[in-house]
CSV table of C-alpha atoms and ligand atoms in Angstrom, one decimal:
chain,number,residue,atom,x,y,z
A,1,MET,CA,-0.9,-9.8,7.1
A,2,PHE,CA,-1.9,-12.2,4.3
A,3,ASP,CA,1.5,-11.8,2.7
A,4,SER,CA,2.2,-15.4,1.8
A,5,LEU,CA,-1.5,-16.1,1.2
A,6,SER,CA,-1.6,-13.2,-1.2
A,7,THR,CA,1.5,-14.2,-3.0
A,8,ARG,CA,0.2,-17.7,-3.5
A,9,ILE,CA,-3.3,-16.7,-4.6
A,10,GLN,CA,-1.9,-14.1,-6.9
A,11,GLY,CA,0.5,-16.7,-8.4
A,12,VAL,CA,-2.5,-19.0,-9.1
A,13,PHE,CA,-4.3,-16.2,-10.9
A,14,GLN,CA,-1.3,-15.0,-12.9
A,15,SER,CA,-1.2,-18.5,-14.4
A,16,LEU,CA,-4.9,-18.4,-15.2
A,17,ARG,CA,-5.1,-15.0,-16.5
A,18,GLY,CA,-3.1,-15.6,-19.6
A,19,GLU,CA,-5.3,-18.5,-20.7
A,20,VAL,CA,-7.7,-18.0,-23.5
A,21,ARG,CA,-9.6,-21.2,-22.6
A,22,LEU,CA,-9.9,-22.8,-19.2
A,23,THR,CA,-10.4,-26.5,-18.8
A,24,GLU,CA,-12.1,-28.0,-15.8
A,25,ALA,CA,-8.8,-29.6,-14.9
A,26,GLN,CA,-7.1,-26.2,-14.8
A,27,VAL,CA,-9.8,-24.8,-12.6
A,28,GLU,CA,-9.5,-27.8,-10.3
A,29,GLY,CA,-5.8,-27.4,-10.1
A,30,ALA,CA,-6.1,-23.7,-9.2
A,31,LEU,CA,-8.7,-24.6,-6.6
A,32,GLY,CA,-6.4,-27.1,-5.1
A,33,GLU,CA,-3.7,-24.5,-4.7
A,34,ILE,CA,-6.0,-22.0,-3.3
A,35,ARG,CA,-7.3,-24.6,-0.8
A,36,LEU,CA,-3.7,-25.3,0.3
A,37,ALA,CA,-2.9,-21.7,0.6
A,38,LEU,CA,-5.9,-21.0,2.8
A,39,LEU,CA,-5.1,-24.0,5.0
A,40,GLU,CA,-1.6,-22.8,5.4
A,41,ALA,CA,-2.8,-19.4,6.3
A,42,ASP,CA,-4.6,-21.1,9.2
A,43,VAL,CA,-8.1,-20.6,7.9
A,44,ASN,CA,-10.5,-23.0,9.6
A,45,PHE,CA,-10.7,-26.2,7.6
A,46,LYS,CA,-14.5,-26.2,7.5
A,47,VAL,CA,-14.5,-22.7,6.2
A,48,VAL,CA,-11.9,-23.7,3.5
A,49,LYS,CA,-14.0,-26.6,2.3
A,50,ALA,CA,-17.2,-24.6,2.1
A,51,PHE,CA,-15.3,-21.8,0.3
A,52,VAL,CA,-13.7,-24.1,-2.3
A,53,ASP,CA,-17.0,-25.9,-3.0
A,54,LYS,CA,-18.7,-22.6,-3.6
A,55,VAL,CA,-16.0,-21.3,-6.0
A,56,ARG,CA,-16.0,-24.6,-7.8
A,57,ASP,CA,-19.8,-24.6,-8.3
A,58,ARG,CA,-19.6,-21.2,-9.9
A,59,ALA,CA,-16.4,-21.6,-11.8
A,60,MET,CA,-17.2,-24.8,-13.5
A,61,ASP,CA,-20.0,-23.2,-15.3
A,62,GLN,CA,-19.6,-23.5,-19.1
A,63,GLU,CA,-20.3,-19.9,-19.6
A,64,VAL,CA,-17.3,-19.0,-17.4
A,65,LEU,CA,-15.0,-21.5,-19.0
A,66,ARG,CA,-15.9,-20.4,-22.5
A,67,SER,CA,-15.9,-16.7,-21.8
A,68,LEU,CA,-13.3,-14.5,-23.4
A,69,THR,CA,-11.6,-13.9,-20.2
A,70,PRO,CA,-12.0,-17.0,-18.1
A,71,GLY,CA,-9.1,-16.1,-15.8
A,72,GLN,CA,-10.7,-12.8,-14.8
A,73,HIS,CA,-14.0,-14.6,-14.3
A,74,VAL,CA,-12.5,-17.0,-11.9
A,75,THR,CA,-10.7,-14.2,-10.1
A,76,LYS,CA,-14.0,-12.4,-9.7
A,77,ILE,CA,-15.7,-15.4,-8.3
A,78,VAL,CA,-12.9,-15.9,-5.8
A,79,ARG,CA,-13.2,-12.2,-4.9
A,80,ASP,CA,-16.9,-12.5,-4.3
A,81,GLU,CA,-16.6,-15.5,-2.2
A,82,LEU,CA,-13.8,-14.1,-0.1
A,83,LEU,CA,-15.9,-11.0,0.5
A,84,ALA,CA,-18.8,-13.3,1.5
A,85,LEU,CA,-16.4,-14.8,4.1
A,86,PHE,CA,-15.9,-11.4,5.7
A,87,GLY,CA,-19.6,-10.8,5.8
A,88,GLU,CA,-21.6,-7.9,4.5
A,89,SER,CA,-20.6,-5.5,7.3
A,90,GLU,CA,-18.3,-2.6,6.6
A,91,GLY,CA,-16.9,-2.6,10.1
A,92,GLY,CA,-16.9,0.1,12.8
A,93,LEU,CA,-19.4,0.6,15.5
A,94,ARG,CA,-23.1,0.1,15.4
A,95,LYS,CA,-24.9,2.7,13.4
A,96,VAL,CA,-27.5,3.6,16.0
A,97,ALA,CA,-26.8,4.0,19.7
A,98,PRO,CA,-28.2,5.9,22.6
A,99,LYS,CA,-26.3,8.8,23.9
A,100,PRO,CA,-23.9,8.3,25.6
A,101,ARG,CA,-23.0,5.2,23.6
A,102,VAL,CA,-21.2,2.5,25.7
A,103,VAL,CA,-18.5,0.5,24.0
A,104,MET,CA,-17.2,-2.5,26.1
A,105,LEU,CA,-14.0,-4.3,25.2
A,106,LEU,CA,-13.5,-7.9,26.2
A,107,GLY,CA,-11.1,-10.7,25.5
A,108,LEU,CA,-8.3,-12.9,26.8
A,109,GLN,CA,-5.3,-11.6,28.7
A,110,GLY,CA,-2.9,-9.6,26.6
A,111,SER,CA,-5.0,-9.6,23.5
A,112,GLY,CA,-4.8,-5.8,23.3
A,113,LYS,CA,-8.0,-4.6,25.0
A,114,THR,CA,-6.4,-1.7,26.9
A,115,THR,CA,-4.3,-0.6,23.9
A,116,THR,CA,-7.4,-0.8,21.7
A,117,SER,CA,-9.4,1.3,24.2
A,118,GLY,CA,-6.9,4.0,23.7
A,119,LYS,CA,-6.8,3.6,19.9
A,120,LEU,CA,-10.6,3.7,19.8
A,121,ALA,CA,-10.7,6.8,21.9
A,122,LEU,CA,-8.4,8.6,19.5
A,123,TRP,CA,-10.3,7.2,16.5
A,124,LEU,CA,-13.5,8.5,17.9
A,125,LYS,CA,-12.0,11.9,18.7
A,126,ARG,CA,-10.9,12.1,15.1
A,127,GLN,CA,-14.4,11.4,14.0
A,128,GLY,CA,-15.5,14.4,16.0
A,129,ARG,CA,-16.9,12.5,18.9
A,130,HIS,CA,-16.3,13.1,22.6
A,131,PRO,CA,-15.3,9.8,24.2
A,132,MET,CA,-14.2,9.0,27.8
A,133,MET,CA,-12.6,5.9,29.1
A,134,VAL,CA,-12.8,3.8,32.2
A,135,SER,CA,-10.9,0.8,33.4
A,136,THR,CA,-12.7,-2.0,35.2
A,137,ASP,CA,-9.6,-4.1,35.5
A,138,VAL,CA,-9.1,-3.9,39.2
A,139,ARG,CA,-7.1,-7.0,39.6
A,140,ARG,CA,-3.9,-6.0,37.9
A,141,PRO,CA,-2.6,-3.0,39.7
A,142,ALA,CA,-0.9,-1.4,36.7
A,143,ALA,CA,-4.0,-1.8,34.4
A,144,ILE,CA,-5.8,1.4,35.6
A,145,ALA,CA,-2.6,3.5,35.3
A,146,GLN,CA,-2.0,2.0,31.8
A,147,LEU,CA,-5.4,3.2,30.6
A,148,SER,CA,-4.8,6.7,32.2
A,149,VAL,CA,-1.5,7.0,30.3
A,150,LEU,CA,-3.3,6.1,27.0
A,151,ALA,CA,-6.1,8.5,27.8
A,152,GLU,CA,-3.6,11.3,28.2
A,153,GLN,CA,-1.9,10.4,25.0
A,154,ALA,CA,-5.2,10.4,23.1
A,155,GLY,CA,-6.3,13.6,24.9
A,156,VAL,CA,-9.5,12.1,26.3
A,157,ARG,CA,-10.9,12.1,29.7
A,158,VAL,CA,-10.6,9.1,32.0
A,159,HIS,CA,-13.1,8.2,34.7
A,160,ALA,CA,-10.9,7.4,37.8
A,161,PRO,CA,-13.0,6.9,40.9
A,162,GLU,CA,-11.8,5.6,44.3
A,163,SER,CA,-14.0,2.5,44.0
A,164,MET,CA,-12.4,-0.7,43.1
A,165,ASP,CA,-15.6,-2.4,42.2
A,166,PRO,CA,-15.7,-3.0,38.4
A,167,VAL,CA,-19.4,-2.6,38.1
A,168,SER,CA,-19.6,0.7,40.0
A,169,ARG,CA,-16.6,2.1,38.1
A,170,ALA,CA,-18.4,1.4,34.8
A,171,ARG,CA,-21.7,2.8,36.2
A,172,GLY,CA,-19.8,5.9,37.5
A,173,ALA,CA,-18.3,6.5,34.1
A,174,LEU,CA,-21.6,6.4,32.4
A,175,ALA,CA,-23.1,8.8,34.9
A,176,GLU,CA,-20.1,11.2,34.4
A,177,ALA,CA,-20.5,11.1,30.7
A,178,LYS,CA,-24.2,11.9,31.0
A,179,ALA,CA,-23.5,14.7,33.4
A,180,THR,CA,-20.7,16.3,31.3
A,181,GLY,CA,-22.3,15.7,27.8
A,182,LEU,CA,-19.6,13.3,26.6
A,183,ASP,CA,-21.0,11.0,23.9
A,184,THR,CA,-19.1,7.7,24.2
A,185,VAL,CA,-17.9,5.7,27.1
A,186,ILE,CA,-15.2,3.1,26.4
A,187,VAL,CA,-15.1,0.4,29.1
A,188,ASP,CA,-11.9,-1.6,29.3
A,189,THR,CA,-12.2,-4.9,31.1
A,190,ALA,CA,-9.9,-7.4,32.7
A,191,GLY,CA,-8.5,-10.3,30.8
A,192,ARG,CA,-7.8,-13.9,31.8
A,193,LEU,CA,-5.5,-16.5,30.5
A,194,HIS,CA,-8.4,-18.8,30.2
A,195,ILE,CA,-12.1,-18.3,30.2
A,196,ASP,CA,-13.4,-18.8,33.7
A,197,ASP,CA,-16.8,-18.4,35.4
A,198,ASP,CA,-15.6,-15.5,37.6
A,199,LEU,CA,-14.6,-13.5,34.6
A,200,MET,CA,-17.7,-14.2,32.8
A,201,ASP,CA,-19.9,-13.3,35.8
A,202,GLU,CA,-18.0,-10.0,36.2
A,203,LEU,CA,-18.4,-9.1,32.5
A,204,GLN,CA,-22.0,-10.1,32.6
A,205,ALA,CA,-22.6,-7.8,35.6
A,206,ILE,CA,-20.8,-4.8,33.9
A,207,LYS,CA,-22.8,-5.4,30.8
A,208,GLU,CA,-26.1,-5.4,32.7
A,209,ALA,CA,-25.1,-2.3,34.5
A,210,VAL,CA,-24.2,-0.1,31.5
A,211,GLN,CA,-26.0,-1.8,28.6
A,212,PRO,CA,-23.3,-1.4,25.9
A,213,THR,CA,-24.3,-0.9,22.3
A,214,ASP,CA,-21.0,-2.3,21.1
A,215,LEU,CA,-19.4,-5.3,22.7
A,216,LEU,CA,-16.1,-5.7,21.0
A,217,TYR,CA,-14.2,-8.9,21.4
A,218,VAL,CA,-10.5,-8.1,21.1
A,219,ALA,CA,-8.6,-11.0,19.5
A,220,ASP,CA,-4.9,-11.4,19.0
A,221,ALA,CA,-4.5,-12.4,15.4
A,222,MET,CA,-1.2,-14.1,16.1
A,223,THR,CA,-3.0,-16.8,18.1
A,224,GLY,CA,-5.0,-17.8,15.0
A,225,GLN,CA,-7.7,-20.4,15.5
A,226,ASP,CA,-7.5,-20.2,19.3
A,227,ALA,CA,-8.5,-16.6,19.3
A,228,ILE,CA,-11.6,-17.6,17.3
A,229,LYS,CA,-12.5,-20.4,19.6
A,230,SER,CA,-12.6,-18.1,22.6
A,231,ALA,CA,-14.5,-15.5,20.6
A,232,GLY,CA,-17.2,-18.0,20.1
A,233,GLU,CA,-17.3,-18.8,23.8
A,234,PHE,CA,-17.5,-15.1,24.7
A,235,ASN,CA,-20.2,-14.6,22.2
A,236,ARG,CA,-22.3,-17.4,23.6
A,237,ARG,CA,-21.9,-16.3,27.1
A,238,ILE,CA,-21.9,-12.5,27.0
A,239,GLY,CA,-22.9,-11.6,23.4
A,240,VAL,CA,-20.5,-9.9,21.1
A,241,THR,CA,-21.3,-7.4,18.4
A,242,GLY,CA,-18.0,-7.2,16.7
A,243,VAL,CA,-14.4,-8.4,16.7
A,244,VAL,CA,-11.2,-6.3,16.8
A,245,LEU,CA,-8.3,-8.2,15.4
A,246,THR,CA,-5.1,-6.9,16.8
A,247,LYS,CA,-1.4,-7.4,16.0
A,248,LEU,CA,-1.9,-7.8,12.3
A,249,ASP,CA,1.4,-6.1,11.9
A,250,GLY,CA,3.1,-9.2,13.3
A,251,ASP,CA,3.6,-12.3,11.3
A,252,ALA,CA,0.0,-13.5,11.8
A,253,ARG,CA,-1.0,-15.6,8.9
A,254,GLY,CA,-4.4,-14.0,8.7
A,255,GLY,CA,-6.5,-17.1,8.7
A,256,ALA,CA,-8.2,-15.9,11.9
A,257,ALA,CA,-9.6,-12.9,10.0
A,258,LEU,CA,-10.9,-15.1,7.3
A,259,SER,CA,-12.6,-17.6,9.6
A,260,VAL,CA,-14.0,-15.3,12.3
A,261,VAL,CA,-17.2,-14.3,10.6
A,262,SER,CA,-18.1,-17.9,9.5
A,263,VAL,CA,-17.2,-19.4,12.8
A,264,VAL,CA,-18.3,-16.9,15.3
A,265,GLY,CA,-21.0,-15.2,13.3
A,266,VAL,CA,-20.0,-11.6,14.1
A,267,PRO,CA,-18.3,-9.1,11.8
A,268,ILE,CA,-14.8,-7.7,12.2
A,269,ALA,CA,-15.2,-4.1,13.3
A,270,PHE,CA,-11.6,-2.9,13.5
A,271,VAL,CA,-8.1,-4.1,12.9
A,272,GLY,CA,-5.0,-3.1,14.9
A,273,SER,CA,-1.7,-3.0,13.1
A,274,GLY,CA,0.8,-1.6,15.6
A,275,GLU,CA,1.4,-0.4,19.1
A,276,ARG,CA,0.8,3.2,18.5
A,277,LEU,CA,-2.5,4.9,19.1
A,278,GLU,CA,-2.9,5.7,15.4
A,279,ASP,CA,-2.6,2.0,14.5
A,280,LEU,CA,-6.3,1.2,14.3
A,281,GLU,CA,-8.3,1.0,11.1
A,282,LEU,CA,-11.9,0.4,10.3
A,283,PHE,CA,-12.2,-3.0,8.7
A,284,HIS,CA,-13.0,-2.8,5.0
A,285,PRO,CA,-13.5,-6.3,3.6
A,286,ASP,CA,-13.4,-5.2,0.0
A,287,ARG,CA,-10.1,-3.4,0.4
A,288,ILE,CA,-8.5,-6.4,2.2
A,289,VAL,CA,-9.7,-8.7,-0.5
A,290,SER,CA,-8.4,-6.4,-3.2
A,291,ARG,CA,-5.1,-6.3,-1.5
A,292,MET,CA,-5.0,-10.1,-1.3
A,293,LEU,CA,-5.8,-10.5,-4.9
A,294,GLY,CA,-3.1,-8.0,-5.8
A,295,MET,CA,-5.4,-5.1,-6.7
A,296,GLY,CA,-3.9,-3.0,-4.0
A,297,ASP,CA,-5.6,-1.0,-1.4
A,298,VAL,CA,-5.6,2.4,-3.0
A,299,LEU,CA,-8.5,3.7,-1.1
A,300,SER,CA,-6.9,3.1,2.3
A,301,LEU,CA,-3.8,4.8,1.0
A,302,ILE,CA,-5.7,7.8,-0.1
A,303,GLU,CA,-7.5,7.9,3.2
A,304,LYS,CA,-4.3,7.8,5.1
A,305,ALA,CA,-2.8,10.5,2.9
A,306,GLU,CA,-5.8,12.6,3.5
A,307,GLN,CA,-5.6,12.2,7.2
A,308,ALA,CA,-1.9,13.1,7.1
A,309,ILE,CA,-2.1,16.0,4.6
A,310,ASP,CA,-3.8,19.2,5.2
A,311,GLN,CA,-5.9,20.2,2.3
A,312,ASP,CA,-4.9,23.8,2.3
A,313,GLU,CA,-1.3,22.8,2.6
A,314,ALA,CA,-1.8,20.5,-0.4
A,315,GLN,CA,-3.2,23.2,-2.5
A,316,ARG,CA,-0.3,25.5,-1.6
A,317,LEU,CA,2.2,22.9,-2.4
A,318,GLU,CA,0.6,22.2,-5.8
A,319,GLU,CA,0.6,25.8,-6.6
A,320,LYS,CA,4.3,26.1,-5.7
A,321,LEU,CA,5.1,23.1,-7.7
A,322,ARG,CA,3.5,24.5,-10.8
A,323,LYS,CA,5.4,27.7,-10.4
A,324,ASN,CA,8.6,25.9,-9.8
A,325,GLN,CA,8.9,27.4,-6.3
A,326,PHE,CA,9.1,24.1,-4.5
A,327,THR,CA,11.7,24.4,-1.7
A,328,LEU,CA,13.5,22.3,0.8
A,329,ASP,CA,11.0,23.6,3.4
A,330,ASP,CA,8.1,22.1,1.4
A,331,PHE,CA,10.0,19.0,1.0
A,332,ARG,CA,10.4,18.7,4.7
A,333,THR,CA,6.7,19.2,5.1
A,334,GLN,CA,6.1,16.3,2.8
A,335,LEU,CA,8.4,14.1,4.7
A,336,LYS,CA,6.6,14.8,7.9
A,337,ALA,CA,3.3,14.1,6.2
A,338,ILE,CA,4.6,10.7,5.0
A,339,ARG,CA,5.8,9.8,8.4
A,340,LYS,CA,2.5,10.7,9.9
A,341,MET,CA,0.9,8.1,7.6
A,342,GLY,CA,2.4,5.3,9.6
A,343,PRO,CA,5.0,2.7,9.2
A,344,LEU,CA,6.3,2.7,5.7
A,345,GLU,CA,5.9,-1.0,5.4
A,346,SER,CA,2.2,-0.8,6.0
A,347,ILE,CA,1.9,1.9,3.4
A,348,LEU,CA,3.9,0.0,0.8
A,349,GLY,CA,1.6,-3.0,1.4
A,350,MET,CA,-1.3,-0.9,0.1
A,351,ILE,CA,0.2,0.0,-3.2
A,352,PRO,CA,-0.9,-2.3,-6.0
A,353,GLY,CA,1.8,-4.7,-6.9
A,354,MET,CA,4.1,-3.4,-4.2
A,355,GLY,CA,3.0,-5.6,-1.4
A,356,ASN,CA,4.7,-8.7,-2.5
A,357,LEU,CA,7.8,-7.4,-4.2
A,358,LYS,CA,10.8,-8.7,-2.3
A,359,GLN,CA,13.1,-6.0,-3.5
A,360,VAL,CA,10.7,-3.4,-2.1
A,361,ALA,CA,10.9,-4.9,1.3
A,362,ASP,CA,14.7,-4.9,1.0
A,363,ASN,CA,15.0,-1.4,-0.4
A,364,LYS,CA,12.2,0.3,1.4
A,365,PRO,CA,12.9,3.8,2.5
A,366,ASP,CA,14.4,3.7,5.9
A,367,GLU,CA,12.7,5.7,8.6
A,368,LYS,CA,16.0,6.5,10.3
A,369,GLN,CA,17.3,8.0,7.1
A,370,MET,CA,14.2,10.0,6.7
A,371,GLY,CA,15.0,11.4,10.1
A,372,ARG,CA,18.5,12.3,8.9
A,373,VAL,CA,17.1,14.1,6.0
A,374,GLU,CA,14.8,16.1,8.3
A,375,ALA,CA,17.8,16.9,10.5
A,376,ILE,CA,19.9,18.1,7.5
A,377,ILE,CA,17.1,20.4,6.4
A,378,GLY,CA,16.5,21.5,10.0
A,379,SER,CA,20.1,22.6,10.2
A,380,MET,CA,19.8,25.0,7.2
A,381,THR,CA,18.9,28.6,7.6
A,382,PRO,CA,15.5,29.7,6.3
A,383,GLY,CA,17.2,31.4,3.4
A,384,GLU,CA,19.0,28.3,2.5
A,385,ARG,CA,15.8,26.3,2.6
A,386,ARG,CA,14.1,28.7,0.3
A,387,ASP,CA,16.9,28.7,-2.2
A,388,GLU,CA,19.2,25.8,-2.1
A,389,SER,CA,21.4,27.2,-4.8
A,390,MET,CA,23.1,29.4,-2.3
A,391,ILE,CA,24.4,26.4,-0.3
A,392,GLY,CA,28.1,26.3,-1.2
A,393,GLY,CA,31.0,24.3,0.2
A,394,SER,CA,31.3,26.0,3.6
A,395,ARG,CA,27.6,26.1,4.2
A,396,ARG,CA,27.5,22.4,3.4
A,397,LYS,CA,30.1,21.7,6.0
A,398,ARG,CA,28.2,23.8,8.6
A,399,ILE,CA,25.0,22.0,7.8
A,400,ALA,CA,26.6,18.6,8.1
A,401,MET,CA,28.1,19.5,11.5
A,402,GLY,CA,24.8,20.9,12.7
A,403,SER,CA,22.8,17.9,11.8
A,404,GLY,CA,25.3,15.3,12.9
A,405,THR,CA,25.6,14.0,9.3
A,406,SER,CA,28.4,14.2,6.7
A,407,VAL,CA,29.1,16.6,3.8
A,408,GLU,CA,28.5,13.6,1.5
A,409,GLU,CA,25.0,13.1,2.9
A,410,VAL,CA,24.2,16.8,2.5
A,411,ASN,CA,25.5,16.7,-1.1
A,412,ARG,CA,23.4,13.7,-1.8
A,413,LEU,CA,20.3,15.3,-0.4
A,414,LEU,CA,20.8,18.5,-2.4
A,415,LYS,CA,21.4,16.6,-5.6
A,416,GLN,CA,18.4,14.4,-5.1
A,417,PHE,CA,16.2,17.3,-4.1
A,418,ARG,CA,17.1,19.0,-7.4
A,419,GLU,CA,16.4,15.9,-9.3
A,420,MET,CA,13.1,15.4,-7.5
A,421,LYS,CA,12.1,19.0,-8.4
A,422,ARG,CA,13.0,18.3,-12.0
A,423,VAL,CA,11.0,15.1,-12.1
A,424,LEU,CA,8.0,16.6,-10.3
A,425,GLN,CA,8.1,19.4,-12.8
A,426,MET,CA,8.1,17.0,-15.6
A,427,MET,CA,5.3,15.0,-14.2
A,428,GLY,CA,3.2,18.1,-14.1
A,429,GLN,CA,-0.4,16.9,-14.2
A,430,GLY,CA,0.6,13.3,-13.7
A,431,GLY,CA,-1.1,11.6,-10.8
A,432,ILE,CA,-1.1,7.9,-10.5
A,433,PRO,CA,-2.2,6.4,-13.8
A,434,GLY,CA,-4.8,3.7,-13.6
A,435,LEU,CA,-6.4,4.8,-10.3
A,436,GLY,CA,-9.4,6.1,-12.2
A,437,MET,CA,-9.4,9.4,-10.4
A,438,GLY,CA,-10.9,12.2,-12.3
A,439,LYS,CA,-9.0,15.2,-13.5
A,440,GLY,CA,-9.1,18.5,-11.9
A,441,MET,CA,-8.5,17.4,-8.4
A,442,PRO,CA,-5.8,18.9,-6.3
A,443,GLN,CA,-2.6,16.9,-6.4
A,444,VAL,CA,-0.4,16.5,-3.4
A,445,PRO,CA,3.1,15.8,-4.0
A,446,ILE,CA,3.8,13.4,-1.2
A,447,GLY,CA,6.7,12.1,-3.2
A,448,GLY,CA,10.2,12.2,-2.2
A,449,LEU,CA,10.5,8.5,-1.6
A,450,ARG,CA,11.5,6.0,-4.0
A,451,GLN,CA,11.8,2.3,-3.7
A,452,GLY,CA,13.9,0.0,-5.8
A,453,SER,CA,17.2,0.6,-7.4
A,454,GLY,CA,18.5,3.6,-9.2
A,455,HIS,CA,20.6,5.4,-6.6
A,456,GLY,CA,22.4,2.6,-5.0
A,457,GLY,CA,19.8,2.1,-2.3
A,458,ASP,CA,20.8,5.3,-0.4
A,459,GLY,CA,17.4,5.3,1.1
A,460,PHE,CA,17.0,9.0,0.8
A,461,GLY,CA,14.9,8.0,-2.1
A,462,MET,CA,13.8,10.7,-4.4
A,463,PRO,CA,11.8,9.8,-7.5
A,464,GLY,CA,14.6,8.7,-9.7
A,465,LYS,CA,15.0,8.9,-13.4
A,466,LYS,CA,14.2,5.2,-13.8
A,467,ARG,CA,10.9,5.4,-12.1
A,468,LYS,CA,7.9,5.4,-14.3
A,469,LYS,CA,6.1,8.6,-14.7
A,470,GLY,CA,3.6,9.0,-12.0
A,471,GLY,CA,4.7,6.1,-9.8
A,472,PRO,CA,3.2,5.6,-6.4
A,473,TRP,CA,5.5,8.0,-4.7
A,474,GLY,CA,5.1,10.7,-7.3
A,475,LEU,CA,1.9,12.6,-7.0
A,476,ILE,CA,-1.0,11.4,-5.0
A,477,LYS,CA,-4.3,13.1,-5.6
A,478,THR,CA,-6.6,13.8,-2.8
A,479,ARG,CA,-10.3,14.3,-3.1
B,501,GTP,N1,2.3,-5.0,17.5
B,501,GTP,C1,1.2,-4.8,18.1
B,501,GTP,N2,1.1,-4.9,19.4
B,501,GTP,C2,-0.1,-4.6,20.0
B,501,GTP,C3,-1.2,-4.3,19.3
B,501,GTP,N3,-2.2,-4.2,20.1
B,501,GTP,C4,-1.7,-4.3,21.4
B,501,GTP,N4,-0.4,-4.6,21.3
B,501,GTP,C5,0.5,-4.9,22.4
B,501,GTP,O1,0.1,-6.1,23.1
B,501,GTP,C6,0.4,-6.0,24.5
B,501,GTP,C7,-0.8,-6.2,25.3
B,501,GTP,O2,-1.7,-5.1,25.1
B,501,GTP,P1,-2.8,-4.7,26.2
B,501,GTP,O3,-3.6,-3.6,25.5
B,501,GTP,O4,-2.1,-4.4,27.5
B,501,GTP,O5,-3.6,-6.0,26.3
B,501,GTP,P2,-4.8,-6.3,27.3
B,501,GTP,O6,-5.8,-7.2,26.5
B,501,GTP,O7,-5.4,-5.0,27.8
B,501,GTP,O8,-4.1,-7.1,28.4
B,501,GTP,P3,-4.7,-7.5,29.9
B,501,GTP,O9,-5.3,-6.3,30.4
B,501,GTP,O10,-3.5,-8.0,30.6
B,501,GTP,O11,-5.7,-8.6,29.7
B,501,GTP,C8,1.0,-4.6,24.6
B,501,GTP,O12,2.4,-4.7,24.7
B,501,GTP,C9,0.6,-3.8,23.4
B,501,GTP,O13,1.5,-2.8,23.1
B,501,GTP,C10,-1.1,-4.3,17.8
B,501,GTP,O14,-2.1,-4.1,17.1
B,501,GTP,N5,0.1,-4.5,17.3
B,502,MG,MG1,-5.7,-4.5,29.8
């Protein structure tokens, strides 16, 4: 999301940052480009106009223009105003709710309501809550089954009564949650291609019956301005407390996200960035804006790493690394952790300066090849994994056969593993420079992946010699 918008905005600022003095004409030129970039990203034109006017007002101030770092000043003003577009809210569900809390999802057909119900259930579970789900979509025969499958995947209970009346299904779920002590009821609802009175009446009736604290409008980001128009309509007729923007992994231009608060007047609660249950994130306006301005989304990255990496495991790995006892087994653990963090593309997008690098996209570590690396390590004996120096020619042949790879691949992996060990050793107390994280925190090597050139794009990607010390895939610290 926001890829081309980010590239353009960052381009504007790069040209400004070098300037010792800014003229009004320069600022006006930059604003013109930002205006175009926003319009091309499908941001509502009224929103764009108001935004540019506000930035202009603040940036044309003589104090800004004459300051020592006018470029930075203007960047900061744009950052503030972008944040204002997203509203004050930090996303998520309402802070206060009765128990059990009822969360109702609404929206047009195919926007992602049912998928988001499943994602939300898993998200809540990971927050230590005890959710249950219910489908009130009785028109589409497969809809109820779809929700049950998701509930099973998320490992949460689903209320599945005989009744085919949407209102009594929702009511029944609430009663069951009360009786069994579950703390959240997620109510999935039917969608329509277009807003119609029948649908609105049904939603209204469900709402009155179960009194949801959170009414989340689920909008497909790919449909841009249309999604927002209907959000406004749902808000007027039913009342909406937050928006979930889905399919941000697609080539949505992102304008919808930037317009929704101004146009509909409700904050973005969550964003969906994939089809898997894990692909739901709390909406953090400040992080998204930082990402857009090329400041990277380091916090999200750290959070993902924390979710994927077990703290004790991290300590253990760090200890081993220090003692130079890092083995192929540990390496495999890391690979698994990285894969748990989600699609590599979305991870790369969070690293400062990486999001827009064309060559990163082209050379990004290939998930398939990570699978091959895991297969190779899986075909080794425990002894071999502990001490790779014992893996001679015939063992390599056996491992290649066992993993369905080639001796060359095994050789390459071993060579890269040794190199990685050496580099990790060298980096020692490294960490990622410039992240402003204090010393003395445990460091988790989640490395093992390298983007860019150095080894001919083999995709196995170990931190190569050419990488700067402590690059993003080197050591990541956890809190
Ligand atoms: N890529 C991607 N696909 C998504 C996302 N969220 C949902 N989908 C896909 O969108 C399609 C529709 O999702 P559903 O959850 O069935 O949508 P719905 O709003 O419940 O649809 P109806 O019940 O028919 O109104 C499915 O194929 C989902 O896998 C997302 O964040 N990213
Ligand atoms: Mg559905």
